[in-house]
Coordinates of C-alpha atoms in Angstrom, one line a residue:
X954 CA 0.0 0.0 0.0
X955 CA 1.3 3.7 -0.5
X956 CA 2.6 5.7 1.9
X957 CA -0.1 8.4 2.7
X958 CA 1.4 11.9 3.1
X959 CA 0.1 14.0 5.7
X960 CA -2.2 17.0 4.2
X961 CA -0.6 19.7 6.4
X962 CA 3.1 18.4 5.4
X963 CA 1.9 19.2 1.9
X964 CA 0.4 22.4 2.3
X965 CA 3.2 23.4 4.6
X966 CA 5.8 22.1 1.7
X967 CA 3.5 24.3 -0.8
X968 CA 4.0 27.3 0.8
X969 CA 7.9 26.9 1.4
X970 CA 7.8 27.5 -2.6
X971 CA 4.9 29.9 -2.3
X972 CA 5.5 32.4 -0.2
X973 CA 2.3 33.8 -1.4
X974 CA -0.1 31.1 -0.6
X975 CA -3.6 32.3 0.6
X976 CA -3.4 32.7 4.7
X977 CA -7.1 30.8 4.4
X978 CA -6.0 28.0 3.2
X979 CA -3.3 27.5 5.8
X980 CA -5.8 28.6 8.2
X981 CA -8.2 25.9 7.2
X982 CA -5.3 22.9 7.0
X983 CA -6.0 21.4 9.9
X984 CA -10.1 21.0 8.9
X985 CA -8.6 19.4 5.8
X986 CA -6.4 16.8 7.7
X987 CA -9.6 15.9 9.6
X988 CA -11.5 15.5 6.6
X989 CA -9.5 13.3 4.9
X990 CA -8.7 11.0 7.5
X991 CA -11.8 10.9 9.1
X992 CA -13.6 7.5 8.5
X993 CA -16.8 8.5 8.6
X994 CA -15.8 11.1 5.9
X995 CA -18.6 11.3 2.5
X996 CA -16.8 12.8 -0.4
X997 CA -14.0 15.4 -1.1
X998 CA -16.1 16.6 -4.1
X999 CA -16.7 20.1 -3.4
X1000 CA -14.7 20.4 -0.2
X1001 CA -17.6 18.7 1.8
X1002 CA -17.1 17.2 5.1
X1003 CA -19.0 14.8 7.2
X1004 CA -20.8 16.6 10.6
X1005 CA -18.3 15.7 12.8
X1006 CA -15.7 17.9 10.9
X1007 CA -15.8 21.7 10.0
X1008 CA -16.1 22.0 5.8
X1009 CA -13.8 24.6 3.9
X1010 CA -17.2 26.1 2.7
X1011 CA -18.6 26.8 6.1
X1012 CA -15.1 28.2 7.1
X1013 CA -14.7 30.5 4.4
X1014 CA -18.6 31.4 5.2
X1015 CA -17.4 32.1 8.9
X1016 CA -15.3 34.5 7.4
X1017 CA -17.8 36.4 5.1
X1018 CA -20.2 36.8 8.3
X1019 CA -17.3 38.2 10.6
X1020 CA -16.0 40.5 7.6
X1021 CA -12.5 38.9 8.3
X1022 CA -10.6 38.6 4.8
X1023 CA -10.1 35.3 3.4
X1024 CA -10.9 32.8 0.6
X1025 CA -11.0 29.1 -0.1
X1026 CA -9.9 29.9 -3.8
X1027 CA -6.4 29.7 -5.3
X1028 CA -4.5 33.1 -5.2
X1029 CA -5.2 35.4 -8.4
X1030 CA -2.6 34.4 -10.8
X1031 CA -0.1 37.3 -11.7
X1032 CA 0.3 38.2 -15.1
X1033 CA 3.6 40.3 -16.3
X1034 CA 1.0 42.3 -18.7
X1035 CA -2.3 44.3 -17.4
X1036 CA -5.4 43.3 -19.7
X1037 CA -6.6 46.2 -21.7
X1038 CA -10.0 47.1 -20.2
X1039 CA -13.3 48.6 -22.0
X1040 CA -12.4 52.5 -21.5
X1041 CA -16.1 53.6 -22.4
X1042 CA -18.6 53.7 -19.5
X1043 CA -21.0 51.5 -18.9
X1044 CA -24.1 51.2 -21.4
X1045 CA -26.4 54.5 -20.9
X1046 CA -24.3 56.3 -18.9
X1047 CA -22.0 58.6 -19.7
X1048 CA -18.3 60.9 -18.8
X1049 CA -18.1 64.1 -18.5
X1050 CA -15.3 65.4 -20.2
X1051 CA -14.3 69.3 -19.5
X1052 CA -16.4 70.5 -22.5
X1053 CA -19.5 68.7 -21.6
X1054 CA -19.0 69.1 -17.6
X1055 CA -18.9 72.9 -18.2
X1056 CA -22.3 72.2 -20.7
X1057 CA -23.8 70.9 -17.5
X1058 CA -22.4 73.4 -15.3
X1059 CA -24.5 76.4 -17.2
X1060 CA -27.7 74.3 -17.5
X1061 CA -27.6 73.4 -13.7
X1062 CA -26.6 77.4 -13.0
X1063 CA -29.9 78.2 -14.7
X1064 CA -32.1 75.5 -13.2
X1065 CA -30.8 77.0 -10.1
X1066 CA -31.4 80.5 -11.1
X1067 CA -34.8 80.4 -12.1
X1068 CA -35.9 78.0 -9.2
X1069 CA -34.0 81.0 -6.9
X1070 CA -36.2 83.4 -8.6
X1071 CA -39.5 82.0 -7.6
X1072 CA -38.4 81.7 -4.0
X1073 CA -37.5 78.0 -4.2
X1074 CA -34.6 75.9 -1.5
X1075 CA -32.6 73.6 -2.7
X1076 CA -32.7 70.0 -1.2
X1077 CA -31.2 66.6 -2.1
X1078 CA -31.8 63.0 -0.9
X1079 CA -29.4 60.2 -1.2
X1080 CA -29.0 58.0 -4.8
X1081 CA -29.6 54.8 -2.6
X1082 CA -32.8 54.2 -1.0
X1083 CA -35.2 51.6 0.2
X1084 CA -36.7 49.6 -2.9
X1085 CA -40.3 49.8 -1.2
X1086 CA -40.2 53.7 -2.0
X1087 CA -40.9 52.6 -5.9
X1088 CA -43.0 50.1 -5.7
X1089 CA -46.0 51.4 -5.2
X1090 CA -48.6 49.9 -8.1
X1091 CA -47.9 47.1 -10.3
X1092 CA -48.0 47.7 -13.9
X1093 CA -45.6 51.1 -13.6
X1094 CA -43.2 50.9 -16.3
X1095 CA -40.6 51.9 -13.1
X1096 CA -40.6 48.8 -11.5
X1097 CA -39.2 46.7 -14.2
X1098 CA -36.6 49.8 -14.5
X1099 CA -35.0 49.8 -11.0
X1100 CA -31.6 49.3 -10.6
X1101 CA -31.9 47.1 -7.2
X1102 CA -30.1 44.3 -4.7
X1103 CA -29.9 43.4 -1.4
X1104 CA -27.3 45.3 0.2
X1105 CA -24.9 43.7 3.0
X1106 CA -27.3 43.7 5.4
X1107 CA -30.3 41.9 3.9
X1108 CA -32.0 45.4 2.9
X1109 CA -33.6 45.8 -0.3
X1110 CA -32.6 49.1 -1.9
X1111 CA -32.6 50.8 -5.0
X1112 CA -30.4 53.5 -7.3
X1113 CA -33.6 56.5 -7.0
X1114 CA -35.0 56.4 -10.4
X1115 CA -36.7 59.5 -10.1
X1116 CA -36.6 62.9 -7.4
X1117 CA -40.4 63.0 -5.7
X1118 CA -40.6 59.9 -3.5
X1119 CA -37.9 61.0 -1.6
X1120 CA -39.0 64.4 -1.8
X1121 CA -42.2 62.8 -0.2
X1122 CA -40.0 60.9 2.8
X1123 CA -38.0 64.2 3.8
X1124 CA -41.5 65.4 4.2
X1125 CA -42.6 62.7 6.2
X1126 CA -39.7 63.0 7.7
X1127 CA -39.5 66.7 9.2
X1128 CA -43.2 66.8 10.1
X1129 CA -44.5 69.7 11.4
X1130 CA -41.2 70.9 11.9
X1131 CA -41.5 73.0 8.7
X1132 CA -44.2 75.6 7.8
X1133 CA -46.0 75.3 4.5
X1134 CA -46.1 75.8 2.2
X1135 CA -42.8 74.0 1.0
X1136 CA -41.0 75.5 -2.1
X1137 CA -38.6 73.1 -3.0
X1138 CA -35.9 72.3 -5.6
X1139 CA -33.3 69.3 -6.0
X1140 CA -31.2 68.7 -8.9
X1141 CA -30.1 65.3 -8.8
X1142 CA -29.1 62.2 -11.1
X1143 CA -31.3 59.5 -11.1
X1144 CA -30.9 55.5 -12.9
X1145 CA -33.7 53.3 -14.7
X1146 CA -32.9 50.3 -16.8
X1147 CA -34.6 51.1 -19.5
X1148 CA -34.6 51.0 -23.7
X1149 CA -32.5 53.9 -24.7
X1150 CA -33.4 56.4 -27.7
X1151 CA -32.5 59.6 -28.2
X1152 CA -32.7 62.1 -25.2
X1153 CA -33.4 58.8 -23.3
X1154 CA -30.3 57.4 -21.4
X1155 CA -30.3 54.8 -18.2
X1156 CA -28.7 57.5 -16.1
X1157 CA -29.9 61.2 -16.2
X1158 CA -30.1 64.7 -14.4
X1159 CA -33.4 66.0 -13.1
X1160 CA -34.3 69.2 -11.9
X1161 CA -37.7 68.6 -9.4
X1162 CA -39.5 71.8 -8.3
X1163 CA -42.2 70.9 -6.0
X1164 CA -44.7 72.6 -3.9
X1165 CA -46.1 71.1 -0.8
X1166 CA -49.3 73.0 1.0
X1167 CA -51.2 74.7 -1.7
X1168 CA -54.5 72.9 -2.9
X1169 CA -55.5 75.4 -5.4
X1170 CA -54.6 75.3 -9.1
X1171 CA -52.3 78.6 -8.6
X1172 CA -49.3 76.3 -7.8
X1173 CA -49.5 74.4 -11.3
X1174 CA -49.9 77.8 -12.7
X1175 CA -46.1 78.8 -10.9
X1176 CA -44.3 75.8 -11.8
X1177 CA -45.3 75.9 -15.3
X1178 CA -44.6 79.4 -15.0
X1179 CA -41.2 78.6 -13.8
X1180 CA -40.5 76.5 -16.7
X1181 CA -41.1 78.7 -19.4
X1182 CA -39.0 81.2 -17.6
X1183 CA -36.3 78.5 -17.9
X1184 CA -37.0 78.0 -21.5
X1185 CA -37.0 82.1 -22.1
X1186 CA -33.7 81.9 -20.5
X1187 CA -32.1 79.6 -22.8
X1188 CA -33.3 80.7 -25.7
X1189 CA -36.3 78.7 -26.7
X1190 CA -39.8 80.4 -27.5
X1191 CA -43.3 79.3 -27.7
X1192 CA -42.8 78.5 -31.3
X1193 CA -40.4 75.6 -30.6
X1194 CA -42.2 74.3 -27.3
X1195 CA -45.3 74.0 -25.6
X1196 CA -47.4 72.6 -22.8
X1197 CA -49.7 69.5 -23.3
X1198 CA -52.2 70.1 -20.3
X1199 CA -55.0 68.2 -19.1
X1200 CA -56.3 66.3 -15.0
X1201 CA -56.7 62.9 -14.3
X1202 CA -59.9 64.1 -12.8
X1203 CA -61.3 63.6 -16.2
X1204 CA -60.5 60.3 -16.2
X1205 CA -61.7 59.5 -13.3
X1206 CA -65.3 61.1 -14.6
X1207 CA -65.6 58.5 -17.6
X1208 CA -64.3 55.7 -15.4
X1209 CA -67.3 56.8 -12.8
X1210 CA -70.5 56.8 -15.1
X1211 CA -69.5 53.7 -16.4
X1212 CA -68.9 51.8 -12.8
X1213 CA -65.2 50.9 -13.6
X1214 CA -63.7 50.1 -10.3
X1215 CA -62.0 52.7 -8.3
X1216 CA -59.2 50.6 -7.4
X1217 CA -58.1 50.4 -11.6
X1218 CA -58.0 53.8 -11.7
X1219 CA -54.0 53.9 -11.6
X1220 CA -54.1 51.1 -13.9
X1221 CA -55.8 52.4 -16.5
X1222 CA -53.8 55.5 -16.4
X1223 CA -50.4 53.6 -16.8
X1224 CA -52.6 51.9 -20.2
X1225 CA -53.7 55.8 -21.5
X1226 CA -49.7 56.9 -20.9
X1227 CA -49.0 54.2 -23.5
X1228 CA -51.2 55.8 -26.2
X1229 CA -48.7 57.0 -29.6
X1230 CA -45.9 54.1 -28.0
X1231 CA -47.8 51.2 -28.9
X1232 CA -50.5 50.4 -30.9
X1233 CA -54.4 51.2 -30.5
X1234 CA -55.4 47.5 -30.8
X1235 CA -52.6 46.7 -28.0
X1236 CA -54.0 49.4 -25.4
X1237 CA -57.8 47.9 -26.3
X1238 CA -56.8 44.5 -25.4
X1239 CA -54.7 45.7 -22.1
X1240 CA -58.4 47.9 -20.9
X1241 CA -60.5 45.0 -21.7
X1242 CA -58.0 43.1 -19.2
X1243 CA -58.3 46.4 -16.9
X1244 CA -62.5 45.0 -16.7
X1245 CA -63.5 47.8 -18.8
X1246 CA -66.5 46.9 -21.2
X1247 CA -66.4 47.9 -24.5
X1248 CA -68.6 50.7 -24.6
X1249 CA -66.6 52.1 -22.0
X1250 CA -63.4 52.1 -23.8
X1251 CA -64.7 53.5 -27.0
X1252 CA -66.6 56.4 -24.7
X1253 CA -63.0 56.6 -22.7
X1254 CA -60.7 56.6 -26.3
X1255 CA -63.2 59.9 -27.7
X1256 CA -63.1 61.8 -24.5
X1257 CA -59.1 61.2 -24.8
X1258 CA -59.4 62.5 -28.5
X1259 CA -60.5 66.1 -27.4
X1260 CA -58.1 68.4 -27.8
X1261 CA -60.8 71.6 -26.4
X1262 CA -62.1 72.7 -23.3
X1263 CA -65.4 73.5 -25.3
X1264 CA -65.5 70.0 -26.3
X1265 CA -65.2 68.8 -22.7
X1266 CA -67.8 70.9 -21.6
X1267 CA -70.2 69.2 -23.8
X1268 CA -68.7 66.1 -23.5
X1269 CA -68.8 65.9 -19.4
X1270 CA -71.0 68.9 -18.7
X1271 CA -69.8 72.4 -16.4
X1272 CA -70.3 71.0 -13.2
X1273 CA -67.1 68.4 -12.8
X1274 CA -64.2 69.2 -10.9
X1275 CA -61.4 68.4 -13.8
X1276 CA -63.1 70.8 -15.9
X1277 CA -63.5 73.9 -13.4
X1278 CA -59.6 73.1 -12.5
X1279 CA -58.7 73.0 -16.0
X1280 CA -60.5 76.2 -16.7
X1281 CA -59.0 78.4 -13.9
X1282 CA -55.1 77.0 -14.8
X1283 CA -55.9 78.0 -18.0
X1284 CA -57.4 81.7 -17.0
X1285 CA -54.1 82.2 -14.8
X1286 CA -52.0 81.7 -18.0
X1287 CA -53.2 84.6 -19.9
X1288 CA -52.8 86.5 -16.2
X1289 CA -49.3 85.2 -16.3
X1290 CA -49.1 85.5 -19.8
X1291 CA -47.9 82.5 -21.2
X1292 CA -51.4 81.4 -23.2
X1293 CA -49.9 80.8 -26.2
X1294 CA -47.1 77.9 -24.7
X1295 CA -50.8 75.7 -23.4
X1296 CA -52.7 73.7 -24.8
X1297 CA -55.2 71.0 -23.6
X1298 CA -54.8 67.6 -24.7
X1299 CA -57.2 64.9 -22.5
X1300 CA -54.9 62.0 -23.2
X1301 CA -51.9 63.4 -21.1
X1302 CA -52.6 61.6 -18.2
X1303 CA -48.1 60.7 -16.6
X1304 CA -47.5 56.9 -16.4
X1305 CA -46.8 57.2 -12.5
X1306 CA -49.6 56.1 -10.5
X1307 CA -49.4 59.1 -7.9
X1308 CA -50.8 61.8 -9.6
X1309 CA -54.4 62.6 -8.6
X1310 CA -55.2 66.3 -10.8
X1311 CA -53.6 68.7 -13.2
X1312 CA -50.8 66.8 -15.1
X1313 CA -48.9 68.6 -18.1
X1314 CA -46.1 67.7 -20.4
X1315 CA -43.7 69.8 -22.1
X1316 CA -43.3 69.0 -25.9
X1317 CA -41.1 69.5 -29.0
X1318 CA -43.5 71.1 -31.4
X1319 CA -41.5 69.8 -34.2
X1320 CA -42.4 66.4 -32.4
X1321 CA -38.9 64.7 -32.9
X1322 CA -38.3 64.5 -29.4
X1323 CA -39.8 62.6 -26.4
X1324 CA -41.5 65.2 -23.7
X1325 CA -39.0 67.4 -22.4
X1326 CA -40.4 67.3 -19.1
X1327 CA -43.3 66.9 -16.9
X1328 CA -45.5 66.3 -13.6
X1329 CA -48.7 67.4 -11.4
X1330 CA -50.8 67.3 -8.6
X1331 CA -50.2 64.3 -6.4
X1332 CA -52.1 65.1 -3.5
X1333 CA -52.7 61.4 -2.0
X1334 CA -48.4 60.5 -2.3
X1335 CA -47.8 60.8 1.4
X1336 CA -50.4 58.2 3.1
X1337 CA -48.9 55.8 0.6
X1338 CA -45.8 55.4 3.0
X1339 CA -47.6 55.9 6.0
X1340 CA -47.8 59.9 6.3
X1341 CA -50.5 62.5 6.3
X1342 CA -51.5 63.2 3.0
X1343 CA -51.0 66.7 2.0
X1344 CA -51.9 69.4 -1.0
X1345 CA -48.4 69.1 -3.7
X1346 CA -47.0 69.2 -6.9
X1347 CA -44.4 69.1 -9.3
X1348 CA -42.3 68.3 -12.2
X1349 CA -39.3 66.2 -13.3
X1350 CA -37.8 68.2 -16.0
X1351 CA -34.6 66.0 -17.5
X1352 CA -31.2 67.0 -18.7
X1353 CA -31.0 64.9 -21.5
X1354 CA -33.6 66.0 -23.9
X1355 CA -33.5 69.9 -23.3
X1356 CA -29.7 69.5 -24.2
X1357 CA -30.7 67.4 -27.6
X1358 CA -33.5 70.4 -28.8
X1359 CA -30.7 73.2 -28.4
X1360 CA -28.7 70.9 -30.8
X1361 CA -31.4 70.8 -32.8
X1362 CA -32.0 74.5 -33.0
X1363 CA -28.8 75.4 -32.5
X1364 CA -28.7 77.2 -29.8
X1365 CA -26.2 75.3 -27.5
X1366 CA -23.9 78.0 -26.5
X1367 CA -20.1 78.5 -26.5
X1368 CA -18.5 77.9 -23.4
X1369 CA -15.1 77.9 -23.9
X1370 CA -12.5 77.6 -21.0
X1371 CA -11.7 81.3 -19.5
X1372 CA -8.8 81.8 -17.4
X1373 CA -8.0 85.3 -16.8
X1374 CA -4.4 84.9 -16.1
X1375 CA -1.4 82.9 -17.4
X1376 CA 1.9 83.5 -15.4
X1377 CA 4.6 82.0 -16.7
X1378 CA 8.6 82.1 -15.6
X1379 CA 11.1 83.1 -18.0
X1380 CA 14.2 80.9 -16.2
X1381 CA 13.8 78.2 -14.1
X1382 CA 15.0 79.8 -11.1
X1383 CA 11.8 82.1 -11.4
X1384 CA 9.3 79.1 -10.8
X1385 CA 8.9 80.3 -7.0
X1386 CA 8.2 83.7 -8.0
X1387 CA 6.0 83.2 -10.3
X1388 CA 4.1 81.0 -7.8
X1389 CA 4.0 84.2 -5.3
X1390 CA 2.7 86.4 -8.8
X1391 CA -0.1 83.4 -9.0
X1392 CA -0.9 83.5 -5.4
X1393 CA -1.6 87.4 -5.2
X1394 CA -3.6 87.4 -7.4
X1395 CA -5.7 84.5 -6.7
X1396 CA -6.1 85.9 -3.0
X1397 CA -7.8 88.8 -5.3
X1398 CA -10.3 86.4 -6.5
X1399 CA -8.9 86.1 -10.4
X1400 CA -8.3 82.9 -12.2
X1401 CA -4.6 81.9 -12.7
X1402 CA -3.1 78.9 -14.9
X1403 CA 0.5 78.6 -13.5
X1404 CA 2.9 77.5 -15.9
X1405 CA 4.5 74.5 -14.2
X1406 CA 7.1 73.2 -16.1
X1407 CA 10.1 75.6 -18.3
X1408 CA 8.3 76.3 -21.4
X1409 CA 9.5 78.0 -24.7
X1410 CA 7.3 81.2 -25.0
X1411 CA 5.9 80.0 -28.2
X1412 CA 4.2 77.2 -26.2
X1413 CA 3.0 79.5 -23.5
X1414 CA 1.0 81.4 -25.9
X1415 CA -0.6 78.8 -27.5
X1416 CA -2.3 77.4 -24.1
X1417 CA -3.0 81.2 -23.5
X1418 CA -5.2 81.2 -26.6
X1419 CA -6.3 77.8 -25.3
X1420 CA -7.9 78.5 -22.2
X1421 CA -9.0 82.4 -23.6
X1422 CA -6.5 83.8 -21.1
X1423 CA -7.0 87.6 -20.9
X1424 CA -3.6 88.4 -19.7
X1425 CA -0.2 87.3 -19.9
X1426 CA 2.2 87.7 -16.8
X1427 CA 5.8 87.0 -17.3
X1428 CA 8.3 86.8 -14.5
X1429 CA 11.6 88.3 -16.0
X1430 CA 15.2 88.4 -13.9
X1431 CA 15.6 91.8 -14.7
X1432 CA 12.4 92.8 -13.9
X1433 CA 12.1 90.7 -11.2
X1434 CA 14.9 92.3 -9.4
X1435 CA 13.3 95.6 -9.7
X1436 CA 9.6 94.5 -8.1
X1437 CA 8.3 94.6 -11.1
X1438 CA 6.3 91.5 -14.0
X1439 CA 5.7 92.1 -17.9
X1440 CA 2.5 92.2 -18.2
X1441 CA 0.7 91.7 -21.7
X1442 CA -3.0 92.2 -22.5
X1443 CA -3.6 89.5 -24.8
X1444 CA -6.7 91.0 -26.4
X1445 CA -4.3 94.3 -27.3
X1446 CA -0.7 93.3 -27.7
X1447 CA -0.5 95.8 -24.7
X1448 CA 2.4 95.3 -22.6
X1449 CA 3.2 97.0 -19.4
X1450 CA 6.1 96.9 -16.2
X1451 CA 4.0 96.3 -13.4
X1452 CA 4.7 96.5 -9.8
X1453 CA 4.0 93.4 -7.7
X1454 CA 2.6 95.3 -4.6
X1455 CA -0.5 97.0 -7.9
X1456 CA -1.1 93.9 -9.5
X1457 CA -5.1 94.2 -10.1

């Protein structure tokens, strides 16, 4: 019979030559003496052990539970060469080179600015919360579009796909803590796994303006007011955008006289938000499965057609709530005097299930894009997560597709890098004066790109017309030795002996 080596003399021989050898296995070489030689040992296949001895598995388990480091597999091998990795980010999202960061940069400045305008604080949640703040009615297009897992300690959370549910938690939250009503803003990315076309990308920016407190129609008629100022702003006019408007109140009016089922309500709406993606026959078949009979769906499909308050007068008669709402947003329009950017449209009804009133779209008149933005009442958000429902709304207004209509009408602007100062030593034994020239004048609040490396002047002024420097400082012995910098107005060809101590 052959000699039997002992396990532990082998893994002890193994790591004489491997110096490197995992400290889990040698931690776990003793388990695997008693496994082998016990008799009432099963199998070796997949490092099982009988009860009486402790298996590599549970070990290495041990080890995951006590967040000690360690692993029952070989030690990664080393390879002289790194593999090449994919340098593009992942599938809908995107970098942020300088040109596009400072693309952002002014279209976040002027969310900020027009939401500082109406009187609005800005807020922001974390990018991680609890899964259950999503799923709030089957059949949302959202929930099949959540980037969730179970974190570390068993918790089910989610990358936020969109702004107002947490908006609607903070509220919770602070109680009556705060005053109302609540003017707020956030401007924050958010993730949904979803099909990507143009404007449309799995991560975005949205800018959220809410109001929480105000039941009347006059805070739709603020925030839509707020985003046509934002449209003025950049440049777009009531000839290349507009406002589809309408209230799920309406809706809700049809679904009444013909004894639909309160509780479908949501559902039906998420079906009507489909209407121009998919086909008619496809959004029949999905209300007959919604127990809708088929008068009511043809009834429900004409009311949806109109695209005139008129006609939804004599349609649902002057008495309903949807249509006196609808009527006083749009007499605050011509107050406001943006008229012309609204019109009413009955099959806007938003594919989130929160929304209980006024909803409204912003559109591409040209109709090449998806709806820049939109949102509306959703007065009955905050008993969904166990909170005291209260007047609000809102809109979700994305970065994606404003950014693709100013390409299209070509009004993205220029925004080219501007430095106001380049400072540059003429010898090398200048370089700590010139960083004392760079620091006085950035302790007077101007821009300053340091030359950090002895440059031929050629050079220098080609990354001054670069970065659009304005001036030109250059840190001379001679002049150096007097107090005194060259200073060059680039704009000019002016050049001037400046003191140090009057450096402006």
């Amino acid at each position: 019979m052959p000699a039997i080596l002992n396990p532990s003399l082998l893994i002890l021989h193994h790591n004489h030559h491997y110096p490197r050898l995992s400290t889990a296995v040698l931690s776990l070489r003793h388990h695997l003496t008693l496994s082998l030689f016990s008799p009432s040992r099963t199998t070796l296949r997949g490092f099982s052990t009988s009860s009486s001895s402790l298996s590599i598995e549970s070990s290495a388990n041990q080890n995951v539970r006590t967040g000690r480091s360690g692993s029952v597999s070989s030690p990664p091998v080393e390879h002289n060469t790194a593999e090449k990795i994919d340098v593009n980010p992942p599938k809908g999202t995107r970098d942020f080179p300088p040109d596009d960061m400072r693309l952002r940069t002014w279209l976040f400045h002027n969310f900020r600015e027009v939401s500082k305008q109406f009187g609005f604080e800005e807020v922001d949640f974390p990018v991680l919360e609890s899964e259950a703040l999503y799923i709030r009615k089957a059949g949302e297009e959202i929930r099949d579009q959540l980037y969730c897992f179970e974190d570390r300690g068993n918790r089910r959370v989610a990358l936020r796909p969109e702004l107002t549910p947490s908006l609607a938690r903070l509220v919770i939250q602070k109680g009556k803590s705060v005053s109302l009503p609540l003017k707020w803003f956030a401007i924050g990315q958010c993730w949904r796994y979803e099909r990507m076309t143009r404007g449309r990308r799995r991560e975005h920016y949205q800018w959220n303006m809410d109001i929480i407190g105000v039941p009347d129609v006059t805070a739709e008629a603020e925030l839509i007011s707020s985003i046509i100022t934002f449209f003025k702003r950049i440049g777009l006019t009531a000839s290349d955008v507009g406002f589809k408007v309408s209230s799920r109140k309406v809706l809700q009016e049809v679904l009444r006289c013909y004894s639909v089922p309160e509780d479908m309500f949501g559902r039906v709406c998420i079906i009507i938000d489909k209407i121009g993606k998919i086909p008619m026959d496809d959004i029949r078949k999905d209300l007959q499965s919604a127990d809708m009979s088929e008068v009511a769906i043809e009834e429900l499909l004409q009311v949806l057609s109109l695209k005139s308050l008129a006609k939804l007068e004599e349609k649902l008669g002057a008495s309903g709530e949807a249509l006196s709402d609808l009527k006083q947003l749009f007499s605050l329009a011509e107050k406001y005097g943006y008229s012309e950017w609204l019109q009413f449209d009955a099959s806007i009804v938003r594919g989130l299930a929160y929304y209980t009133g006024i909803v409204f779209e912003g559109f591409d008149r040209e109709g090449k894009l998806r709806a820049i933005c939109g949102g509306g009442r959703y007065d009955r958000l905050l008993s969904t997560f166990g909170g005291d429902d209260l007047p609000a709304c809102g809109f979700g207004f994305g970065d994606a597709v404003i950014v693709e209509l100013l390409k299209e009408r070509g009004l993205l602007p220029e925004l080219n890098l501007q430095v106001e100062n380049i400072v540059c030593s003429l010898d090398q034994e200048l370089q700590g004066a010139a960083s004392a020239v760079a620091t006085i004048l950035r302790e007077k609040g101007q821009s300053v790109d340091l030359v950090l490396e002895n440059k031929p002047l050629k050079w220098v002024f080609k990354r001054a017309a670069r970065i659009n420097a304005r001036r030109l400082i250059l840190v001379g012995n001679a002049e150096w030795q007097k107090g005194m910098v060259n200073v060059k107005t680039l704009s000019t060809g002016e050049q001037l002996e400046i003191k140090i101590d009057e450096l402006e």
